[in-house]
Every structure is written in structure tokens, then in C-alpha cells.
XYZ file of C-alpha atoms in Angstrom:
319
model
C 68.062 -36.394 51.581
C 65.548 -33.931 50.228
C 65.853 -33.419 46.483
C 65.534 -30.023 44.807
C 63.140 -31.715 42.379
C 59.464 -31.674 43.366
C 56.677 -34.140 42.815
C 53.580 -33.466 40.748
C 51.741 -32.165 43.817
C 54.638 -29.896 44.839
C 55.794 -32.167 47.647
C 59.540 -32.811 48.001
C 61.070 -36.007 46.663
C 63.653 -37.905 48.679
C 66.513 -40.140 47.669
C 68.977 -42.243 49.588
C 71.983 -40.234 50.770
C 74.440 -43.143 50.634
C 73.292 -45.653 48.013
C 74.525 -49.175 48.477
C 77.613 -50.102 46.511
C 77.018 -52.078 43.324
C 77.143 -55.799 44.087
C 79.519 -58.118 42.247
C 76.816 -59.489 39.955
C 75.793 -55.991 38.882
C 79.432 -55.082 38.283
C 79.826 -58.133 36.076
C 76.736 -57.180 34.047
C 78.151 -53.697 33.633
C 81.491 -55.090 32.416
C 79.751 -57.355 29.923
C 77.665 -54.478 28.622
C 80.780 -52.345 28.164
C 82.468 -55.180 26.252
C 79.380 -55.518 24.067
C 79.439 -51.782 23.275
C 83.122 -51.986 22.330
C 82.621 -55.016 20.084
C 79.673 -53.421 18.309
C 81.418 -50.053 17.821
C 84.604 -51.633 16.460
C 82.615 -53.781 14.056
C 80.804 -50.708 12.718
C 84.047 -48.727 12.397
C 85.754 -51.576 10.537
C 83.476 -50.983 7.528
C 84.443 -47.323 7.149
C 87.470 -45.088 6.623
C 87.956 -45.285 10.397
C 89.000 -48.921 10.212
C 92.184 -49.282 12.252
C 91.532 -46.269 14.491
C 92.106 -47.432 18.076
C 88.725 -47.058 19.759
C 87.549 -47.444 23.352
C 83.942 -47.110 24.529
C 83.814 -46.062 28.170
C 80.902 -46.445 30.572
C 81.558 -43.632 33.092
C 80.533 -44.073 36.706
C 78.885 -41.406 38.832
C 79.612 -40.272 42.374
C 78.263 -37.834 44.953
C 79.942 -34.888 43.217
C 78.082 -35.708 40.013
C 74.812 -35.949 41.935
C 75.294 -32.537 43.508
C 76.134 -30.986 40.137
C 73.059 -32.595 38.595
C 70.826 -31.216 41.379
C 72.291 -27.759 40.889
C 71.931 -27.650 37.095
C 68.542 -29.360 36.939
C 66.859 -27.124 39.503
C 65.895 -24.383 37.050
C 65.395 -26.758 34.120
C 62.843 -29.201 35.478
C 59.833 -26.821 35.535
C 60.444 -26.028 31.841
C 60.887 -29.680 30.887
C 57.770 -30.718 32.843
C 55.688 -28.039 31.158
C 56.743 -29.149 27.675
C 56.120 -32.804 28.622
C 52.716 -31.899 30.091
C 51.664 -30.379 26.766
C 53.184 -33.239 24.762
C 51.785 -36.298 26.558
C 48.100 -35.679 25.674
C 49.132 -35.309 22.025
C 50.913 -38.651 22.218
C 47.809 -40.323 23.581
C 45.727 -38.701 20.842
C 48.122 -39.699 18.061
C 48.238 -43.333 19.118
C 44.444 -43.563 18.955
C 43.997 -41.280 15.926
C 43.218 -42.525 12.445
C 45.677 -39.979 11.030
C 49.455 -39.612 11.393
C 50.263 -35.908 11.618
C 53.296 -33.837 10.523
C 53.842 -35.622 7.192
C 55.479 -34.235 4.047
C 52.493 -35.452 2.003
C 49.043 -36.900 2.708
C 45.314 -36.497 2.271
C 44.558 -34.033 5.042
C 46.050 -30.508 5.204
C 47.090 -29.179 8.660
C 47.019 -25.385 8.633
C 48.434 -25.168 12.163
C 51.666 -26.815 10.984
C 52.470 -24.036 8.509
C 54.092 -21.945 11.249
C 56.939 -24.433 11.628
C 58.056 -24.121 7.981
C 59.421 -27.676 7.909
C 57.014 -28.793 5.119
C 55.358 -31.357 7.433
C 51.941 -29.839 6.774
C 49.869 -32.919 5.923
C 48.258 -35.847 7.729
C 47.745 -39.276 6.215
C 45.725 -42.357 7.086
C 47.583 -44.655 9.454
C 47.255 -48.439 9.181
C 45.798 -50.029 12.332
C 49.180 -51.442 13.343
C 51.087 -48.195 12.778
C 51.651 -46.062 15.892
C 53.972 -43.102 16.551
C 57.426 -44.252 17.540
C 60.594 -42.240 18.225
C 64.129 -43.023 19.339
C 66.596 -40.205 20.090
C 70.370 -40.045 19.972
C 72.252 -37.068 21.419
C 75.943 -36.726 20.594
C 78.082 -34.276 22.594
C 81.396 -32.987 21.260
C 83.909 -33.221 24.138
C 86.752 -31.413 22.401
C 89.031 -29.108 24.427
C 87.422 -25.956 23.041
C 84.142 -26.825 24.791
C 85.708 -25.444 27.986
C 85.381 -21.882 26.656
C 82.549 -19.360 26.941
C 80.219 -21.504 29.059
C 79.728 -24.123 26.326
C 80.351 -27.108 28.585
C 77.706 -26.082 31.129
C 75.283 -25.319 28.289
C 75.852 -28.816 26.907
C 75.275 -30.387 30.333
C 72.046 -28.444 30.824
C 70.919 -29.549 27.366
C 71.578 -33.248 27.987
C 69.753 -33.060 31.340
C 66.716 -31.515 29.647
C 66.710 -34.043 26.784
C 67.252 -37.008 29.113
C 64.493 -36.023 31.561
C 62.029 -35.182 28.785
C 62.644 -38.571 27.155
C 62.098 -40.288 30.517
C 58.804 -38.461 31.049
C 57.577 -39.311 27.538
C 58.928 -42.874 27.531
C 61.278 -42.194 24.590
C 64.343 -44.459 24.280
C 67.441 -42.254 24.348
C 71.122 -42.689 23.555
C 73.444 -39.997 24.978
C 77.133 -40.283 24.100
C 80.110 -37.959 24.285
C 83.287 -38.314 22.264
C 86.829 -37.050 21.859
C 89.928 -38.062 19.898
C 93.684 -38.458 20.372
C 93.743 -39.044 24.124
C 96.807 -41.234 23.501
C 98.420 -43.319 20.761
C 96.612 -46.351 22.129
C 93.283 -44.516 22.330
C 92.738 -42.507 19.170
C 88.955 -42.363 19.562
C 87.029 -42.300 22.833
C 83.274 -42.727 23.251
C 81.525 -42.171 26.582
C 78.221 -44.023 26.980
C 76.319 -41.862 29.470
C 72.821 -43.173 28.711
C 71.972 -46.169 26.545
C 68.512 -47.516 25.692
C 69.845 -51.088 25.813
C 70.699 -50.737 29.526
C 68.519 -48.183 31.258
C 69.772 -47.151 34.690
C 68.306 -44.471 37.025
C 71.863 -43.292 37.767
C 72.352 -42.370 34.108
C 71.200 -38.838 34.907
C 74.235 -38.487 37.180
C 76.621 -40.031 34.642
C 75.729 -37.123 32.349
C 77.693 -34.835 34.632
C 80.863 -36.646 33.581
C 80.852 -34.742 30.289
C 84.186 -32.933 29.969
C 86.255 -30.806 27.587
C 89.032 -33.218 26.636
C 91.041 -33.310 23.388
C 90.398 -33.361 19.618
C 87.244 -34.471 17.777
C 86.653 -37.100 15.065
C 83.038 -36.174 14.365
C 82.369 -38.479 11.426
C 83.296 -41.575 13.402
C 81.109 -40.554 16.353
C 78.142 -39.864 14.069
C 78.601 -43.198 12.285
C 78.739 -45.237 15.493
C 75.647 -43.597 16.967
C 73.689 -43.544 13.701
C 74.345 -47.260 13.243
C 72.757 -47.963 16.642
C 69.718 -45.856 15.785
C 69.354 -47.371 12.311
C 69.127 -50.843 13.864
C 66.297 -49.771 16.188
C 62.763 -50.834 15.286
C 61.327 -47.362 15.837
C 59.610 -45.412 13.089
C 61.465 -42.119 13.631
C 65.177 -42.031 14.471
C 66.557 -38.622 15.422
C 70.271 -37.931 15.962
C 71.237 -34.500 17.338
C 74.869 -33.394 17.516
C 75.963 -30.635 19.909
C 79.286 -29.229 18.716
C 81.280 -26.017 18.956
C 83.703 -26.562 16.078
C 84.705 -28.340 12.925
C 86.276 -31.817 13.034
C 90.015 -32.057 13.706
C 91.973 -35.141 14.712
C 95.373 -36.672 14.055
C 96.891 -37.533 11.659
C 94.996 -35.807 8.881
C 91.329 -35.903 9.873
C 90.498 -32.287 9.149
C 89.436 -29.915 6.399
C 87.854 -31.304 3.246
C 88.698 -34.909 4.109
C 86.774 -34.805 7.403
C 83.938 -32.793 5.884
C 83.467 -35.325 3.081
C 83.466 -38.187 5.586
C 80.740 -36.518 7.648
C 78.603 -35.697 4.632
C 78.902 -39.241 3.291
C 78.003 -40.641 6.726
C 74.931 -38.406 6.942
C 73.817 -39.372 3.420
C 74.367 -43.099 4.090
C 72.366 -43.184 7.299
C 69.620 -40.886 6.085
C 68.938 -43.588 3.511
C 68.564 -45.933 6.490
C 65.982 -43.668 8.104
C 68.089 -41.568 10.501
C 67.351 -37.826 10.717
C 70.327 -35.602 11.596
C 70.332 -32.201 13.306
C 73.371 -30.142 14.329
C 73.239 -27.661 17.221
C 76.152 -25.293 16.628
C 77.283 -23.512 19.798
C 80.735 -22.206 18.874
C 82.778 -20.117 16.493
C 82.671 -22.516 13.522
C 78.940 -22.151 12.844
C 79.417 -21.458 9.144
C 81.522 -24.588 8.673
C 79.052 -26.729 10.631
C 76.209 -25.333 8.525
C 78.152 -26.171 5.372
C 78.813 -29.732 6.573
C 75.270 -30.569 7.670
C 73.301 -28.384 5.275
C 70.919 -25.576 6.185
C 67.973 -27.955 6.623
C 69.793 -29.826 9.414
C 71.470 -26.857 11.081
C 70.456 -25.147 14.338
C 72.222 -21.869 15.136
C 72.275 -21.611 18.939
C 73.384 -18.021 19.495
C 71.982 -17.832 23.032
C 73.295 -20.813 25.021
C 70.604 -20.326 27.666
C 67.984 -21.271 25.058
C 69.664 -24.563 24.112
C 67.917 -26.961 26.584
C 64.340 -25.848 25.900
C 64.990 -25.513 22.172
C 66.216 -29.117 21.858
C 63.330 -30.482 23.918
C 60.766 -28.640 21.787
C 62.412 -29.947 18.606
C 62.230 -33.520 19.902
C 58.565 -32.996 20.817
C 57.902 -31.958 17.212
C 59.042 -35.381 15.964
C 56.564 -37.301 18.140
């Protein structure tokens, strides 16, 4: 089958129309990986206020419908993502070989060109010979029921495609999870592992199309589970971006000030462990999300069409 994606020289790319079914050994590896994710997530949750919340980590599968949706949504995105990656890759090569680490809060060399970003990373400092730029990215997607409104779900899917493909092009490990709460009494918290840096799979890009608007949202638990994975990574910079359209709300009483305090404490705890948080607010509760995360971590996405490119450019800034 001819893909809508094009190669570097403009020639069409082709992929197999009917991929072979996963063999039994591969299925067993997938089951073991899913069990590992569940064990790890439950262990992390057991040391927080979410201890006792019935949690299941799912590893969604993809099918031909997901592939067609991916081709449709990615068609207009890929030229933008490629252009940003094209401008970023030479900078990566330069930074690895440079004697200076750029975009620092303090240092010995002032970078005037960084003033435009207003993020106070306006200095460069000497880098030890063994120190090289290193980034790992986590992208959390709120899959609450309200995401079905006003084109938010498609905007989220376009954003995760752009982030995933950019990270692939720049060789950045990426973790993309969705979450919802209160699916049933036996499943009070659900995580969906669409892409995981511990088990990279080319079909992950199609799994992303399994993102859905489902039920409630227990944001603090989702942030904790993903931040814990990033904190354990050996990378120098650990960036966790949350795409959400509303404030946290889950049964029995995970809402209001209680949920807000949990999220703020989680952010503070994992920032001390080196994780940087950003919140992309795409719904009606922007003021509440800004209050929870703080203005320095808050991204107001008024125009949903700008979300994919905006997230990719932000990630590029952290390289």
C-alpha cells in the first residue's frame, strides 16, 4: 500500500497492507510487559494517597481502522514536524560536540538570542567532557468524557502524533499514556500505555489512535505514575507534559481542594527529583489548571489547531 507519508526525496513510502499476525512468542512478551507495567504502577501508587485505588494498566492494540485514522490525521502534520526536526537536528549535533551547554539559568556565557523566549535560560556554561545533552519526554493525555466536546479529542490525537514522530526523528525516548477513572468498581483508575520507551514498537504510532473520551479523571495519580517512570530514567532532562481539558474529578471525593493539593504536592515532589512539568490546557477550566500547575508551567492553548506544532517546538527548546 502506498502511504500518504513521503520520503526525504519526495518518493512515496510503502507498507504492508496485511501485516502478519503477532506470533505466540511476541504475544507472550507483550503480556509480560503489561504485567510489569501493572506491578510497577501499583507499587508507585501504594506509597501515595492513591494506595488502595484499583488500578489497571492497559496496552491497547491497533488495527486497520487505527492505521487509516493515523494516515488521515498525520498527512497535514508531517511536513511541519519534519521542518522542525530538520532545524533541530543540526543543533543537537552541535550541542553534543560543543564545549558549552546552552539554555541554562546561570553560567559564564550570556546568550542574547535566548532573551526572546523569556524563560530565563539565557546563559551557557562549560560542560564536562562526559556531559552531553539528554532528554526524555512523557506526554499524558486526559481521557475524561468531556474530551469528546469541541474537537478536543482530535486535537489531542494530532498533538500526540506530532510529539511521537518528532521524538522518533530526533531519537528522544518518549512515554505516551492516556488515563481515565471510575470505569467500574473493579477498575477505579485506568492507564493506557500507547508508547513506552522500555518497549519501542513501530506500531505504537497506530496505538495512539486508540485515545478516547471515556469517564472521570484522577489527574494526580496519572501524573505520579508517569513522573515516577521519568524520574528513574538516566537522562539529564525529564519533561512531562499533560494535555487536559478540565480539573480533576473522580469518585468518591477526589475533587476540589483535595485533588488540587494532591496534584501540587506530586508536582513539587517530582520536581525535586528532576522532572519538569508543563500543562497544556485545552478546555473550559483553564483558570483552575493554571492555579494548580502555576503560571510558569501553564500553556493556554486557545487555538486547538496550534497545539501539535506548539508542543513540538517546546520539546525542541529543551534539547
